[in-house]
Coordinates of C-alpha atoms in Angstrom, one line a residue:
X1 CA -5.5 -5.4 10.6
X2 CA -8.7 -6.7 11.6
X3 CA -9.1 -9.2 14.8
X4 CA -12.0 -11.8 14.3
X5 CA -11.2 -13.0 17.9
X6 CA -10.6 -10.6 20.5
X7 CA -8.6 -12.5 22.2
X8 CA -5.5 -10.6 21.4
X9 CA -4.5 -7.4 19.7
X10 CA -4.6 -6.5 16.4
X11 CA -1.8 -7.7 14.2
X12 CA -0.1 -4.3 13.3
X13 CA -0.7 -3.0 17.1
X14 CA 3.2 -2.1 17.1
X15 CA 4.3 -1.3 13.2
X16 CA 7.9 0.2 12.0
X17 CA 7.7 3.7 10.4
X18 CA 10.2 5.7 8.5
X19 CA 9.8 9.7 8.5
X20 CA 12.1 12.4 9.3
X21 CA 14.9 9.9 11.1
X22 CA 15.4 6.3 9.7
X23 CA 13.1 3.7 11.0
X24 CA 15.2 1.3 13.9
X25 CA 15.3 -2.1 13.5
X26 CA 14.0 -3.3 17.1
X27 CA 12.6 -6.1 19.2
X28 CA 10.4 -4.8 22.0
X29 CA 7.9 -6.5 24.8
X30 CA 5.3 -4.7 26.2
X31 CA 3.3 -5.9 29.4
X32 CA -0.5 -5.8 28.7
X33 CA -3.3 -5.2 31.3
X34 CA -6.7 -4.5 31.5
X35 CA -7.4 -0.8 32.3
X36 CA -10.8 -0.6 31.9
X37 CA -14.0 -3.0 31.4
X38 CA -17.4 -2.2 30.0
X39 CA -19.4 -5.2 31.1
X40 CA -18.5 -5.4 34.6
X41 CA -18.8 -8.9 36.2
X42 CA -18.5 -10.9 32.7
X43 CA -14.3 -10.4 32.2
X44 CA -12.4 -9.9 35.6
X45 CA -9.1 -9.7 34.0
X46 CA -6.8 -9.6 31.0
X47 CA -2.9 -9.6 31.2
X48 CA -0.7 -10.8 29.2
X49 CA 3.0 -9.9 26.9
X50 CA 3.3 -8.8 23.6
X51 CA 6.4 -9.4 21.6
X52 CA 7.4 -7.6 18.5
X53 CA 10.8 -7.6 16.4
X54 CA 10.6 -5.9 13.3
X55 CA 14.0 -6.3 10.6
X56 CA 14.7 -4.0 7.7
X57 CA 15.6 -6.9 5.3
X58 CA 17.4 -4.5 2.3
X59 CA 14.6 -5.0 0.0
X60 CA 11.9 -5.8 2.4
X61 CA 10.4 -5.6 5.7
X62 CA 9.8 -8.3 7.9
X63 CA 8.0 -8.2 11.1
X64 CA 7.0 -10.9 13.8
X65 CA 4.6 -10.7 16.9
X66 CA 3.4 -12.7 19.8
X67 CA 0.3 -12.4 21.9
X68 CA 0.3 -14.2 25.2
X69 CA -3.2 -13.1 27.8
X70 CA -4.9 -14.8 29.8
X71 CA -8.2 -14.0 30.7
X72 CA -10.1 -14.7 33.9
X73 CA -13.7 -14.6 34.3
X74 CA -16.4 -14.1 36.6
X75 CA -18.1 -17.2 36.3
X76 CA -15.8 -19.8 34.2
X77 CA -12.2 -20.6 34.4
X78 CA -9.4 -18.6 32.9
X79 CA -8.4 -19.0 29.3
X80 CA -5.0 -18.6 27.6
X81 CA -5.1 -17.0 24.1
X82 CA -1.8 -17.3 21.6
X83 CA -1.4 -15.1 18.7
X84 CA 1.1 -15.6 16.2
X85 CA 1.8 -13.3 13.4
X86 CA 4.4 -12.7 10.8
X87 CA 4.6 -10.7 7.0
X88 CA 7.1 -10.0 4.7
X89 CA 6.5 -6.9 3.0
X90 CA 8.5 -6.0 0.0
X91 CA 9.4 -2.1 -0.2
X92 CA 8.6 -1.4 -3.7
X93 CA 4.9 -1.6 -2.0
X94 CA 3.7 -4.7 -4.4
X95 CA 4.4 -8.0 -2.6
X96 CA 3.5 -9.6 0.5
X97 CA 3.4 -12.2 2.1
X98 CA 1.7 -13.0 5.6
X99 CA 0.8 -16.2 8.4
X100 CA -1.4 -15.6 11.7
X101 CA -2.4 -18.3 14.1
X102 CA -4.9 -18.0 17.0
X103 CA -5.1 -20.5 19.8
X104 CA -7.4 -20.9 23.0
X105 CA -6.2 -22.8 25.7
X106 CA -3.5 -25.0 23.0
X107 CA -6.6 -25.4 20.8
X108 CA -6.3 -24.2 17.4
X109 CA -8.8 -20.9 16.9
X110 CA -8.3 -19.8 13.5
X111 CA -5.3 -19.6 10.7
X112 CA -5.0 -17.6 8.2
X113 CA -1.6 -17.9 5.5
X114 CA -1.5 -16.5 1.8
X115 CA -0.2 -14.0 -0.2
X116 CA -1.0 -10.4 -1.5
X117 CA 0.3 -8.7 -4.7
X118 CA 0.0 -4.8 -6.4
X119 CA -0.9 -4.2 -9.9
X120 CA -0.1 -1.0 -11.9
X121 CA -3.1 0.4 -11.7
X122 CA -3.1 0.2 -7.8
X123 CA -5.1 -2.2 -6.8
X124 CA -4.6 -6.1 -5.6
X125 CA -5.6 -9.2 -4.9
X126 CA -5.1 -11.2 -1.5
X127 CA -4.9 -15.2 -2.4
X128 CA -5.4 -16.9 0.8
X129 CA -4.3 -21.1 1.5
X130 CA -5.3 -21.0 5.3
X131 CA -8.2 -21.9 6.2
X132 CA -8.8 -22.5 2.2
X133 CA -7.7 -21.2 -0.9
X134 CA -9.2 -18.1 -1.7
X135 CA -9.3 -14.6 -3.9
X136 CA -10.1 -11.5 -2.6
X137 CA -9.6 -8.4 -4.3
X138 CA -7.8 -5.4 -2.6
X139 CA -9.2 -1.5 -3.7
X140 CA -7.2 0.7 -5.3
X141 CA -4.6 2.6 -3.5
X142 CA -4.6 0.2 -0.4
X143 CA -1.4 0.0 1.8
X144 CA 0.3 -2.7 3.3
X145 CA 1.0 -2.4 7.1
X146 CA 4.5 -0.7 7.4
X147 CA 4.1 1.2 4.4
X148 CA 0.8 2.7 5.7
X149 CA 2.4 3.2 9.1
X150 CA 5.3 5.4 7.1
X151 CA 2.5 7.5 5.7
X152 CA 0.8 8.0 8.7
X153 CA 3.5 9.5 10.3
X154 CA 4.9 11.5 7.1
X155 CA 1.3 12.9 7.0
X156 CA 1.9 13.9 10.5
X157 CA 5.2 15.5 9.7
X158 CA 3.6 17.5 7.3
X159 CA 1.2 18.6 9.2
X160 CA -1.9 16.9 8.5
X161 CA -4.4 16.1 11.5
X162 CA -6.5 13.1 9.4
X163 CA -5.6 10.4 7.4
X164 CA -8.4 7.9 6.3
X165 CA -6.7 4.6 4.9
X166 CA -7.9 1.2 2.9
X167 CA -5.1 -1.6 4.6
X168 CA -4.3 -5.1 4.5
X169 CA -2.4 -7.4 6.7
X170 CA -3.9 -10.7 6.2
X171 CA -4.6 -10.7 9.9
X172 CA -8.3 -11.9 9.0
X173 CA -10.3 -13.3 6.4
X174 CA -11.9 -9.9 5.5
X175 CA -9.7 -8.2 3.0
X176 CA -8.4 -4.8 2.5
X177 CA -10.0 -2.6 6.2
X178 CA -10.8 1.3 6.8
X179 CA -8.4 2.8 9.1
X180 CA -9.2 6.3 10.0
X181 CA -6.4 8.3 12.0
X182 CA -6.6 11.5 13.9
X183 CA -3.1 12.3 14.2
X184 CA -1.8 14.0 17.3
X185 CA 0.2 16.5 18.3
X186 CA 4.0 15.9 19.3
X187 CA 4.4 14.2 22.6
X188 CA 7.2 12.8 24.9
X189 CA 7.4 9.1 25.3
X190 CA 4.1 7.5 26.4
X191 CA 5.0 7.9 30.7
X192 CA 3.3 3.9 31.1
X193 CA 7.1 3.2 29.7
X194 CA 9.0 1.0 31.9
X195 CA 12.3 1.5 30.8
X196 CA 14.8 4.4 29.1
X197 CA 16.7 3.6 26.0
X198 CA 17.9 6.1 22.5
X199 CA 15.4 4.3 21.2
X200 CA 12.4 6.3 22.8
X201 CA 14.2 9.6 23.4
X202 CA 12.9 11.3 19.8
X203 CA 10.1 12.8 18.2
X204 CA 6.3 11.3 19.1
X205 CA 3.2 12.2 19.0
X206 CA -0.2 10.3 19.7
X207 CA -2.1 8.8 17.4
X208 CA -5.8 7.6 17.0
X209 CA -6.9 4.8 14.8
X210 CA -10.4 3.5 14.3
X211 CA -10.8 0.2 12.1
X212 CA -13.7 -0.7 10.6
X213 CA -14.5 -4.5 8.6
X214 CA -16.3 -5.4 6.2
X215 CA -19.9 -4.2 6.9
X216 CA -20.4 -1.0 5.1
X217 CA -23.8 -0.1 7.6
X218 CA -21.7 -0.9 11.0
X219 CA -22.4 2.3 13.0
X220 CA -19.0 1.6 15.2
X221 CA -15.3 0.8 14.4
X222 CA -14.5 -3.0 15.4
X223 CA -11.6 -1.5 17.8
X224 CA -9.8 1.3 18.1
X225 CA -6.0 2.1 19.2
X226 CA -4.0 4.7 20.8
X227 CA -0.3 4.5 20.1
X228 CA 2.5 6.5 21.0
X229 CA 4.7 6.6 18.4
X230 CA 7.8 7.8 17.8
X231 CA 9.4 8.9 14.0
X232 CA 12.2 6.1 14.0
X233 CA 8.8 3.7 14.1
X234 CA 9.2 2.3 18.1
X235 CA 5.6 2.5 20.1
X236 CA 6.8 3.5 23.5
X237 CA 3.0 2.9 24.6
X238 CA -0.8 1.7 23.5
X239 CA -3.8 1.5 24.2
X240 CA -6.6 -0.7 22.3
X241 CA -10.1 -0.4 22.8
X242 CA -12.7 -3.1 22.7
X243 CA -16.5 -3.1 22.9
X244 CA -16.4 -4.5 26.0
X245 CA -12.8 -3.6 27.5
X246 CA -9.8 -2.2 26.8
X247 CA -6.2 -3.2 27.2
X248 CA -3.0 -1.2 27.8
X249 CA 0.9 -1.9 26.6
X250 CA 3.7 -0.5 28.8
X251 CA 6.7 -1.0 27.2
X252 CA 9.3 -2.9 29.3
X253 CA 12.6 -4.3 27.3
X254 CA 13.4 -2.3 24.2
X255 CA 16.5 -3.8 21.9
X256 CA 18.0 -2.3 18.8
X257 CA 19.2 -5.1 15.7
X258 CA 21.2 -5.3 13.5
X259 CA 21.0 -2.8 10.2
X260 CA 21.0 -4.7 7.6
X261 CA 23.9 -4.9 5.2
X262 CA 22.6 -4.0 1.5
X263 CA 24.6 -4.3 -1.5
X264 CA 25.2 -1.1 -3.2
X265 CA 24.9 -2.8 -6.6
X266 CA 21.1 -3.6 -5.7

């Protein structure tokens, strides 16, 4: 889930999860701000929407987000960033499929498209066609994004406090990423929530995620994230932190879809 451009949140910032409840089919929008800067005088600003549906497709999930900030600066003019992602991720845990655009100001930043598969012996290979074709090999025992958020939070259930992860997302060039998780104590909804729905009434807890790319001698994460997440998989609330700002989501319009209807004979 790494960002080469921080120009928008990372790809799986808002991921579906399955634990003790079933996970809820959803589309959500959360209003993002800037709550804190580290640089003062460079970035003034960042605000923006998030959009995120996620769909249990019987024998896949599907999930699609949109990014929308603009950010104002001290001594330049504001830019618009666009982020674009969707995946298909089967539930057997071997294929998937993924397509992330980036734009500045309508200019094309970067775009990444391909594929990713599982073999027996757990590990995978990522073929990329955006920007150009290319391999990349995945490690052994490396999740997918909604089926390493499910584990996070079934770890959590079970009471375990860290869970240190190899994922992949496609969201950059890199590969497979280290996600390392303290996991939280149980918590109400996250109180930056604009709005009451069923949706954000049950179980949540807090969760910290570091990420960390490629370089194997970086002495920090490349971000890290605070969600508040709940067991049917909804974020009622984030927070991701840059190196030189961070940005917070309140939730603000929360909609349950459709289940999906399966065929018993599958």
């Amino acid at each position: 889930m790494g960002v080469a451009v921080a120009s928008a949140a990372p790809a799986t910032a808002v991921a579906p999860a399955a634990a003790a409840t079933a996970p809820a089919p959803h589309k959500a929008i959360y209003q993002m701000t800037m709550v804190q800067s580290k640089q003062p005088g460079q970035i003034v600003n960042v605000s923006g929407r998030m959009y995120y549906e996620w769909r249990d497709g019987c024998d896949a999930w599907t999930t699609d987000q949109k990014f929308a900030l603009d950010y104002v600066y001290a001594e330049q003019n504001s830019t618009r960033f666009n982020s674009h992602y969707t995946a298909w991720e089967s539930k057997a845990g071997n294929d998937y499929s993924f397509a992330v655009k980036r734009t500045r100001d309508g200019e094309l930043v970067e775009e990444y498209r391909g594929t990713a598969k599982r073999a027996k012996a757990g590990v995978g290979t990522a073929k990329y066609v955006k920007p150009e074709p290319e391999s990349l090999d995945l490690p052994k025992d490396f999740f997918f994004p909604t089926s390493h958020t499910m584990s996070l939070i079934r770890k959590a259930n079970e009471g375990q406090k860290i869970f240190n992860a190899q994922m992949f997302d496609g969201s950059d060039g890199e590969g497979a990423v280290e996600v390392n998780a303290v996991l939280g104590p149980r918590v109400d909804k996250d109180a930056s929530a604009q709005i009451q729905s069923p949706l954000i009434e049950g179980p949540a807890r807090k969760i910290r995620m570091a990420f960390w790319g490629a370089d194997p001698n970086a002495a920090l994460p490349e971000y890290e994230m605070t969600l508040t997440l709940h067991d049917n998989g909804v974020v009622s609330g984030m927070r991701i932190d840059y190196d030189d700002f961070s940005i917070q989501g309140r939730l603000t319009a929360l909609d349950a879809m459709p289940a999906a209807k399966c065929s018993a004979s599958k």
